[in-house]
Amino acid sequence: MKVHILDDWFDTLRGLPCFSKLGGHDVTVWTDHVEDVDELAHRLSEAEALVLFRERTKITRALLERLPTLELISQRSVYPHVDVAACTDHGVLLCSNMHADTPSYAAAELTWGLILSAMRQIPQQMAATKAGRWQIGVGRTLRGRRLGLYGYGRIARTVAGYAEAFGMEVVWWASEEGRARAEADGARVAASREAFFAESDVVSLHVRLKPDTRGIVTLDDLSRMRPGAVFVNTSRAGLIAPGALLEALNRGRPGMAAIDVFDTEPATDPADPLLAHPKLICTPHIGFVTEDEFDLQFSDIFDQVVAYAAGTPINVINPEARPDA
């Protein structure tokens, strides 16, 4: 099959063990990011299988209409960036392993790194030291403080383990179903949504972005946080109401945010008011960007390509798109 891989910015996949699974296929790897539909349609005009790097490129109906040879889109995890109905209408199978029992340890580790960085002022202290200014302030110890985890999922539960190792108190908030699962597991659930935000020293968001979770964290939620509290988001920027995080930081509640995700990515404008905010520390959506995580994820993705080529597709999201469905 003619397999095209999008958005492998550092040409990483060729050097991973999992890449050998595509042996025998005609593979093209694109190492830049393109949003223009005309350019994408030109590049992918002969593609039979398209491999996605998470949500870096949106797969729209307008694009699919111009890809007559495309049969398969292979990716991993959730797919808010893919027009599934359009895939079905054009006979394109979407395969996506939802990895029900496998958390992203890379994302959990980055979350913890951001928490430590914010509480101990690591980026600011580092910049000051390199500039010859030595110490510039006083950080805060994690032990004995409260970590509020929003979303009772795999990554959040992994972060909770790190917090407990550091001596933090963990409290939860989630959907009604998620809170019920947390309570059944013996976890401590906040008395109310208001108390969750108001009484946590750190709030970390771990929720999947779906139509019913978009904008789930509001300005009112953030404004309840303490002036010394930290808000962390390594999930998706769309979970926060538009403009709410910037406004909350401008109001001083919470006192700091540490994020890995932005409304528009890549975020490359240093003058952007959120990116440039003095109370924001950030990373460029690298929660899943480790060699180990890539090899794990793309092993699944390439397995889906191989299975489809063999006539036995797996992890199919829209089986009705198959000609024989």
mmCIF file of C-alpha atoms in Angstrom:
data_model
loop_
_atom_site.group_PDB
_atom_site.id
_atom_site.type_symbol
_atom_site.label_atom_id
_atom_site.label_comp_id
_atom_site.label_asym_id
_atom_site.label_seq_id
_atom_site.Cartn_x
_atom_site.Cartn_y
_atom_site.Cartn_z
ATOM 1 C CA MET A 1 0.000 0.000 0.000
ATOM 2 C CA LYS A 2 0.997 3.604 -0.498
ATOM 3 C CA VAL A 3 1.190 4.834 3.085
ATOM 4 C CA HIS A 4 1.613 8.518 3.919
ATOM 5 C CA ILE A 5 2.552 9.666 7.415
ATOM 6 C CA LEU A 6 1.779 13.278 8.339
ATOM 7 C CA ASP A 7 3.487 15.646 10.766
ATOM 8 C CA ASP A 8 6.503 13.592 11.862
ATOM 9 C CA TRP A 9 8.293 16.869 12.545
ATOM 10 C CA PHE A 10 11.650 15.409 13.580
ATOM 11 C CA ASP A 11 11.553 12.356 11.289
ATOM 12 C CA THR A 12 11.494 10.218 14.419
ATOM 13 C CA LEU A 13 9.478 7.205 13.310
ATOM 14 C CA ARG A 14 12.018 5.821 10.852
ATOM 15 C CA GLY A 15 14.421 5.241 13.734
ATOM 16 C CA LEU A 16 11.984 3.359 15.955
ATOM 17 C CA PRO A 17 11.664 -0.449 16.127
ATOM 18 C CA CYS A 18 7.978 -0.303 15.159
ATOM 19 C CA PHE A 19 8.749 1.227 11.748
ATOM 20 C CA SER A 20 9.863 -2.185 10.472
ATOM 21 C CA LYS A 21 6.200 -3.257 10.566
ATOM 22 C CA LEU A 22 5.660 -1.217 7.402
ATOM 23 C CA GLY A 23 8.281 -3.179 5.499
ATOM 24 C CA GLY A 24 6.989 -4.005 2.030
ATOM 25 C CA HIS A 25 4.768 -0.929 1.870
ATOM 26 C CA ASP A 26 5.506 2.252 -0.076
ATOM 27 C CA VAL A 27 5.922 4.767 2.766
ATOM 28 C CA THR A 28 6.150 8.552 2.484
ATOM 29 C CA VAL A 29 6.889 10.579 5.605
ATOM 30 C CA TRP A 30 6.036 14.287 5.728
ATOM 31 C CA THR A 31 8.126 16.163 8.285
ATOM 32 C CA ASP A 32 6.462 19.577 8.054
ATOM 33 C CA HIS A 33 2.987 20.763 8.990
ATOM 34 C CA VAL A 34 0.559 21.887 6.296
ATOM 35 C CA GLU A 35 -2.983 23.150 6.827
ATOM 36 C CA ASP A 36 -3.822 24.306 3.304
ATOM 37 C CA VAL A 37 -6.309 21.849 1.805
ATOM 38 C CA ASP A 38 -4.998 22.348 -1.727
ATOM 39 C CA GLU A 39 -1.460 21.493 -0.675
ATOM 40 C CA LEU A 40 -2.574 18.506 1.396
ATOM 41 C CA ALA A 41 -4.701 17.175 -1.456
ATOM 42 C CA HIS A 42 -1.728 17.478 -3.815
ATOM 43 C CA ARG A 43 0.630 15.699 -1.429
ATOM 44 C CA LEU A 44 -1.808 12.890 -0.651
ATOM 45 C CA SER A 45 -3.248 12.454 -4.141
ATOM 46 C CA GLU A 46 -1.975 8.859 -4.420
ATOM 47 C CA ALA A 47 -2.229 7.863 -0.753
ATOM 48 C CA GLU A 48 -4.092 4.649 0.008
ATOM 49 C CA ALA A 49 -3.434 4.714 3.748
ATOM 50 C CA LEU A 50 -2.970 7.810 5.873
ATOM 51 C CA VAL A 51 -1.214 7.679 9.247
ATOM 52 C CA LEU A 52 -1.948 10.544 11.634
ATOM 53 C CA PHE A 53 0.263 11.985 14.326
ATOM 54 C CA ARG A 54 -2.417 12.533 16.939
ATOM 55 C CA GLU A 55 -4.450 15.663 16.180
ATOM 56 C CA ARG A 56 -1.807 17.662 14.365
ATOM 57 C CA THR A 57 -3.789 17.719 11.104
ATOM 58 C CA LYS A 58 -7.569 17.950 10.789
ATOM 59 C CA ILE A 59 -9.160 15.528 8.352
ATOM 60 C CA THR A 60 -12.135 17.379 6.918
ATOM 61 C CA ARG A 61 -14.789 16.568 4.380
ATOM 62 C CA ALA A 62 -13.256 19.116 2.013
ATOM 63 C CA LEU A 63 -9.971 17.216 2.107
ATOM 64 C CA LEU A 64 -11.493 13.741 1.836
ATOM 65 C CA GLU A 65 -13.451 14.773 -1.258
ATOM 66 C CA ARG A 66 -10.120 15.274 -3.009
ATOM 67 C CA LEU A 67 -8.482 11.989 -2.005
ATOM 68 C CA PRO A 68 -10.064 9.428 -4.355
ATOM 69 C CA THR A 69 -7.491 6.687 -3.684
ATOM 70 C CA LEU A 70 -7.626 6.878 0.120
ATOM 71 C CA GLU A 71 -8.962 3.717 1.784
ATOM 72 C CA LEU A 72 -7.686 3.854 5.363
ATOM 73 C CA ILE A 73 -6.887 6.342 8.111
ATOM 74 C CA SER A 74 -4.882 4.793 10.920
ATOM 75 C CA GLN A 75 -4.298 6.542 14.225
ATOM 76 C CA ARG A 76 -4.555 6.017 17.989
ATOM 77 C CA SER A 77 -6.873 7.299 20.702
ATOM 78 C CA VAL A 78 -9.701 9.832 20.314
ATOM 79 C CA TYR A 79 -10.479 11.452 16.980
ATOM 80 C CA PRO A 80 -12.190 14.857 17.331
ATOM 81 C CA HIS A 81 -10.003 16.046 14.433
ATOM 82 C CA VAL A 82 -11.454 13.504 11.985
ATOM 83 C CA ASP A 83 -14.797 13.948 10.225
ATOM 84 C CA VAL A 84 -15.962 10.359 10.704
ATOM 85 C CA ALA A 85 -19.200 10.851 8.783
ATOM 86 C CA ALA A 86 -17.246 12.162 5.805
ATOM 87 C CA CYS A 87 -14.901 9.176 6.022
ATOM 88 C CA THR A 88 -17.892 6.857 5.876
ATOM 89 C CA ASP A 89 -19.454 8.731 2.973
ATOM 90 C CA HIS A 90 -16.231 8.387 0.990
ATOM 91 C CA GLY A 91 -15.622 4.748 1.879
ATOM 92 C CA VAL A 92 -12.581 5.500 4.053
ATOM 93 C CA LEU A 93 -12.124 3.241 7.045
ATOM 94 C CA LEU A 94 -10.992 4.889 10.272
ATOM 95 C CA CYS A 95 -9.049 2.573 12.574
ATOM 96 C CA SER A 96 -8.053 3.826 16.009
ATOM 97 C CA ASN A 97 -6.876 1.752 18.945
ATOM 98 C CA MET A 98 -8.483 3.248 22.060
ATOM 99 C CA HIS A 99 -5.962 1.463 24.367
ATOM 100 C CA ALA A 100 -8.456 1.030 27.193
ATOM 101 C CA ASP A 101 -5.936 -0.318 29.709
ATOM 102 C CA THR A 102 -2.839 1.669 28.782
ATOM 103 C CA PRO A 103 -2.306 5.148 30.216
ATOM 104 C CA SER A 104 0.142 7.554 28.619
ATOM 105 C CA TYR A 105 2.907 7.469 31.186
ATOM 106 C CA ALA A 106 4.708 10.116 29.140
ATOM 107 C CA ALA A 107 1.782 12.523 29.578
ATOM 108 C CA ALA A 108 1.519 11.720 33.289
ATOM 109 C CA GLU A 109 5.224 12.352 33.763
ATOM 110 C CA LEU A 110 5.058 15.682 31.940
ATOM 111 C CA THR A 111 2.083 16.671 34.087
ATOM 112 C CA TRP A 112 4.141 16.027 37.163
ATOM 113 C CA GLY A 113 7.066 17.938 35.679
ATOM 114 C CA LEU A 114 4.825 20.963 35.109
ATOM 115 C CA ILE A 115 3.474 20.768 38.660
ATOM 116 C CA LEU A 116 6.989 20.711 40.089
ATOM 117 C CA SER A 117 8.112 23.459 37.725
ATOM 118 C CA ALA A 118 5.265 25.749 38.703
ATOM 119 C CA MET A 119 5.475 25.178 42.443
ATOM 120 C CA ARG A 120 9.270 25.558 42.556
ATOM 121 C CA GLN A 121 9.544 28.282 39.873
ATOM 122 C CA ILE A 122 12.008 26.126 37.945
ATOM 123 C CA PRO A 123 11.790 27.900 34.546
ATOM 124 C CA GLN A 124 12.013 31.349 36.123
ATOM 125 C CA GLN A 125 14.830 30.422 38.488
ATOM 126 C CA MET A 126 16.749 28.810 35.632
ATOM 127 C CA ALA A 127 16.372 31.871 33.408
ATOM 128 C CA ALA A 128 17.459 34.156 36.243
ATOM 129 C CA THR A 129 20.506 32.044 37.043
ATOM 130 C CA LYS A 130 21.623 32.003 33.413
ATOM 131 C CA ALA A 131 21.206 35.786 33.376
ATOM 132 C CA GLY A 132 23.445 36.130 36.444
ATOM 133 C CA ARG A 133 20.668 37.102 38.861
ATOM 134 C CA TRP A 134 20.808 34.048 41.170
ATOM 135 C CA GLN A 135 17.687 33.472 43.332
ATOM 136 C CA ILE A 136 14.556 35.432 42.401
ATOM 137 C CA GLY A 137 11.892 34.156 44.784
ATOM 138 C CA VAL A 138 10.629 31.469 47.119
ATOM 139 C CA GLY A 139 8.912 28.308 45.888
ATOM 140 C CA ARG A 140 6.473 26.004 47.646
ATOM 141 C CA THR A 141 6.821 22.432 48.858
ATOM 142 C CA LEU A 142 4.395 19.825 47.519
ATOM 143 C CA ARG A 143 4.226 17.663 50.638
ATOM 144 C CA GLY A 144 1.096 18.349 52.634
ATOM 145 C CA ARG A 145 -0.609 20.331 49.880
ATOM 146 C CA ARG A 146 -3.776 19.338 48.028
ATOM 147 C CA LEU A 147 -3.826 18.172 44.421
ATOM 148 C CA GLY A 148 -7.210 18.318 42.722
ATOM 149 C CA LEU A 149 -7.517 15.947 39.785
ATOM 150 C CA TYR A 150 -10.362 16.640 37.361
ATOM 151 C CA GLY A 151 -11.269 13.471 35.453
ATOM 152 C CA TYR A 152 -11.082 9.961 36.860
ATOM 153 C CA GLY A 153 -9.170 8.342 34.017
ATOM 154 C CA ARG A 154 -5.957 6.426 33.407
ATOM 155 C CA ILE A 155 -3.556 9.361 33.247
ATOM 156 C CA ALA A 156 -5.085 11.103 36.259
ATOM 157 C CA ARG A 157 -4.839 7.947 38.350
ATOM 158 C CA THR A 158 -1.174 7.637 37.389
ATOM 159 C CA VAL A 159 -0.573 11.264 38.413
ATOM 160 C CA ALA A 160 -2.337 10.525 41.709
ATOM 161 C CA GLY A 161 0.259 7.851 42.415
ATOM 162 C CA TYR A 162 3.047 10.370 41.903
ATOM 163 C CA ALA A 163 1.280 12.838 44.200
ATOM 164 C CA GLU A 164 0.922 10.288 46.953
ATOM 165 C CA ALA A 165 4.629 9.450 46.678
ATOM 166 C CA PHE A 166 5.359 13.157 47.213
ATOM 167 C CA GLY A 167 3.084 13.310 50.239
ATOM 168 C CA MET A 168 0.269 15.295 48.666
ATOM 169 C CA GLU A 169 -3.398 14.947 49.518
ATOM 170 C CA VAL A 170 -5.430 13.979 46.440
ATOM 171 C CA VAL A 171 -9.039 14.988 45.864
ATOM 172 C CA TRP A 172 -11.122 14.250 42.770
ATOM 173 C CA TRP A 173 -13.776 15.785 40.559
ATOM 174 C CA ALA A 174 -15.241 14.263 37.394
ATOM 175 C CA SER A 175 -18.486 13.487 35.649
ATOM 176 C CA GLU A 176 -21.205 11.926 37.769
ATOM 177 C CA GLU A 177 -20.173 8.501 36.492
ATOM 178 C CA GLY A 178 -16.491 9.251 37.120
ATOM 179 C CA ARG A 179 -17.180 10.425 40.666
ATOM 180 C CA ALA A 180 -19.132 7.254 41.327
ATOM 181 C CA ARG A 181 -16.194 5.136 40.141
ATOM 182 C CA ALA A 182 -13.791 7.147 42.276
ATOM 183 C CA GLU A 183 -15.932 6.703 45.391
ATOM 184 C CA ALA A 184 -16.305 2.984 44.666
ATOM 185 C CA ASP A 185 -12.509 2.745 44.560
ATOM 186 C CA GLY A 186 -12.225 4.484 47.919
ATOM 187 C CA ALA A 187 -10.888 7.753 46.501
ATOM 188 C CA ARG A 188 -11.768 11.095 48.054
ATOM 189 C CA VAL A 189 -14.232 13.120 45.978
ATOM 190 C CA ALA A 190 -14.695 16.836 46.643
ATOM 191 C CA ALA A 191 -17.879 17.859 48.416
ATOM 192 C CA SER A 192 -18.818 20.032 45.439
ATOM 193 C CA ARG A 193 -17.412 21.417 42.208
ATOM 194 C CA GLU A 194 -17.016 24.794 43.912
ATOM 195 C CA ALA A 195 -15.052 23.272 46.796
ATOM 196 C CA PHE A 196 -12.852 21.330 44.392
ATOM 197 C CA PHE A 197 -11.566 24.469 42.701
ATOM 198 C CA ALA A 198 -11.544 26.668 45.807
ATOM 199 C CA GLU A 199 -9.695 24.295 48.133
ATOM 200 C CA SER A 200 -7.026 22.764 45.865
ATOM 201 C CA ASP A 201 -3.461 24.061 45.788
ATOM 202 C CA VAL A 202 -3.025 22.518 42.344
ATOM 203 C CA VAL A 203 -5.777 21.561 39.894
ATOM 204 C CA SER A 204 -4.795 19.292 37.025
ATOM 205 C CA LEU A 205 -7.201 18.618 34.166
ATOM 206 C CA HIS A 206 -7.446 15.120 32.663
ATOM 207 C CA VAL A 207 -10.581 14.870 30.520
ATOM 208 C CA ARG A 208 -11.097 13.732 26.931
ATOM 209 C CA LEU A 209 -12.219 16.447 24.552
ATOM 210 C CA LYS A 210 -15.662 15.556 23.186
ATOM 211 C CA PRO A 211 -18.630 17.710 22.197
ATOM 212 C CA ASP A 212 -20.068 17.480 25.710
ATOM 213 C CA THR A 213 -16.764 18.342 27.445
ATOM 214 C CA ARG A 214 -15.773 21.313 25.291
ATOM 215 C CA GLY A 215 -15.524 24.380 27.521
ATOM 216 C CA ILE A 216 -16.230 22.297 30.625
ATOM 217 C CA VAL A 217 -13.897 24.449 32.758
ATOM 218 C CA THR A 218 -15.305 27.959 33.014
ATOM 219 C CA LEU A 219 -14.060 31.348 34.143
ATOM 220 C CA ASP A 220 -16.163 30.939 37.284
ATOM 221 C CA ASP A 221 -14.352 27.672 38.056
ATOM 222 C CA LEU A 222 -10.906 29.203 37.611
ATOM 223 C CA SER A 223 -11.862 32.346 39.533
ATOM 224 C CA ARG A 224 -12.636 30.240 42.597
ATOM 225 C CA MET A 225 -9.015 29.117 42.793
ATOM 226 C CA ARG A 226 -6.676 30.691 45.335
ATOM 227 C CA PRO A 227 -4.231 33.430 44.307
ATOM 228 C CA GLY A 228 -1.402 31.035 45.169
ATOM 229 C CA ALA A 229 -2.881 28.047 43.339
ATOM 230 C CA VAL A 230 -1.719 26.486 40.071
ATOM 231 C CA PHE A 231 -3.890 25.273 37.197
ATOM 232 C CA VAL A 232 -2.366 22.544 34.993
ATOM 233 C CA ASN A 233 -3.632 21.346 31.610
ATOM 234 C CA THR A 234 -1.913 18.617 29.636
ATOM 235 C CA SER A 235 -5.163 17.371 28.070
ATOM 236 C CA ARG A 236 -6.725 19.730 25.516
ATOM 237 C CA ALA A 237 -7.107 23.509 25.393
ATOM 238 C CA GLY A 238 -10.700 23.158 24.170
ATOM 239 C CA LEU A 239 -11.737 21.847 27.581
ATOM 240 C CA ILE A 240 -11.458 25.419 28.871
ATOM 241 C CA ALA A 241 -14.038 28.020 27.881
ATOM 242 C CA PRO A 242 -12.644 30.385 25.226
ATOM 243 C CA GLY A 243 -10.574 33.153 26.771
ATOM 244 C CA ALA A 244 -11.220 31.955 30.329
ATOM 245 C CA LEU A 245 -7.650 31.014 31.237
ATOM 246 C CA LEU A 246 -6.176 34.327 30.105
ATOM 247 C CA GLU A 247 -8.872 36.304 31.909
ATOM 248 C CA ALA A 248 -8.415 34.240 35.075
ATOM 249 C CA LEU A 249 -4.649 34.829 35.074
ATOM 250 C CA ASN A 250 -5.220 38.535 34.544
ATOM 251 C CA ARG A 251 -7.507 38.509 37.612
ATOM 252 C CA GLY A 252 -4.876 36.665 39.647
ATOM 253 C CA ARG A 253 -6.950 33.546 40.310
ATOM 254 C CA PRO A 254 -5.275 31.143 39.897
ATOM 255 C CA GLY A 255 -1.886 32.650 40.531
ATOM 256 C CA MET A 256 -0.184 30.550 37.870
ATOM 257 C CA ALA A 257 -0.970 28.146 35.043
ATOM 258 C CA ALA A 258 1.183 25.397 33.564
ATOM 259 C CA ILE A 259 -0.025 24.077 30.226
ATOM 260 C CA ASP A 260 1.051 21.838 27.361
ATOM 261 C CA VAL A 261 -1.846 22.601 25.007
ATOM 262 C CA PHE A 262 -3.151 25.637 23.148
ATOM 263 C CA ASP A 263 -6.292 26.584 21.222
ATOM 264 C CA THR A 264 -4.233 26.987 18.047
ATOM 265 C CA GLU A 265 -1.249 24.717 17.496
ATOM 266 C CA PRO A 266 1.519 25.147 16.782
ATOM 267 C CA ALA A 267 1.553 28.304 18.917
ATOM 268 C CA THR A 268 4.326 30.374 17.346
ATOM 269 C CA ASP A 269 3.444 34.008 18.081
ATOM 270 C CA PRO A 270 5.569 35.225 21.021
ATOM 271 C CA ALA A 271 3.265 38.223 21.343
ATOM 272 C CA ASP A 272 0.177 36.080 21.946
ATOM 273 C CA PRO A 273 -1.248 37.381 25.249
ATOM 274 C CA LEU A 274 -1.584 33.929 26.808
ATOM 275 C CA LEU A 275 1.741 32.586 25.600
ATOM 276 C CA ALA A 276 3.509 35.763 26.776
ATOM 277 C CA HIS A 277 1.728 35.959 30.127
ATOM 278 C CA PRO A 278 4.192 36.214 33.039
ATOM 279 C CA LYS A 279 2.104 33.807 35.128
ATOM 280 C CA LEU A 280 2.146 31.060 32.501
ATOM 281 C CA ILE A 281 4.713 28.331 32.093
ATOM 282 C CA CYS A 282 4.235 26.097 29.104
ATOM 283 C CA THR A 283 5.523 23.376 26.838
ATOM 284 C CA PRO A 284 4.699 22.837 23.131
ATOM 285 C CA HIS A 285 2.290 19.863 23.346
ATOM 286 C CA ILE A 286 5.012 17.362 24.232
ATOM 287 C CA GLY A 287 2.997 15.286 26.690
ATOM 288 C CA PHE A 288 3.188 12.272 24.383
ATOM 289 C CA VAL A 289 6.456 13.225 22.688
ATOM 290 C CA THR A 290 8.973 10.627 23.849
ATOM 291 C CA GLU A 291 10.640 7.866 21.855
ATOM 292 C CA ASP A 292 9.116 5.253 24.158
ATOM 293 C CA GLU A 293 5.600 6.615 23.770
ATOM 294 C CA PHE A 294 5.961 6.973 20.008
ATOM 295 C CA ASP A 295 7.098 3.365 19.642
ATOM 296 C CA LEU A 296 4.165 2.190 21.758
ATOM 297 C CA GLN A 297 1.584 4.271 19.910
ATOM 298 C CA PHE A 298 2.809 3.750 16.374
ATOM 299 C CA SER A 299 3.252 0.036 16.903
ATOM 300 C CA ASP A 300 -0.532 -0.059 17.312
ATOM 301 C CA ILE A 301 -1.066 2.315 14.380
ATOM 302 C CA PHE A 302 1.149 0.318 12.030
ATOM 303 C CA ASP A 303 -0.509 -2.933 13.153
ATOM 304 C CA GLN A 304 -3.759 -1.431 11.899
ATOM 305 C CA VAL A 305 -2.217 -0.725 8.493
ATOM 306 C CA VAL A 306 -0.841 -4.250 8.253
ATOM 307 C CA ALA A 307 -4.168 -5.780 9.310
ATOM 308 C CA TYR A 308 -6.078 -3.741 6.737
ATOM 309 C CA ALA A 309 -3.645 -4.698 3.975
ATOM 310 C CA ALA A 310 -4.194 -8.341 4.925
ATOM 311 C CA GLY A 311 -7.962 -7.919 4.609
ATOM 312 C CA THR A 312 -8.652 -8.175 8.347
ATOM 313 C CA PRO A 313 -8.981 -4.612 9.660
ATOM 314 C CA ILE A 314 -8.852 -4.052 13.429
ATOM 315 C CA ASN A 315 -9.992 -1.278 15.788
ATOM 316 C CA VAL A 316 -12.510 -0.071 13.225
ATOM 317 C CA ILE A 317 -14.470 3.021 14.202
ATOM 318 C CA ASN A 318 -16.813 3.170 11.180
ATOM 319 C CA PRO A 319 -17.354 -0.379 9.896
ATOM 320 C CA GLU A 320 -20.253 0.885 7.761
ATOM 321 C CA ALA A 321 -17.652 2.495 5.466
ATOM 322 C CA ARG A 322 -16.548 -0.914 4.165
ATOM 323 C CA PRO A 323 -17.883 -1.790 0.709
ATOM 324 C CA ASP A 324 -19.035 -5.175 2.026
ATOM 325 C CA ALA A 325 -20.657 -3.710 5.164
#
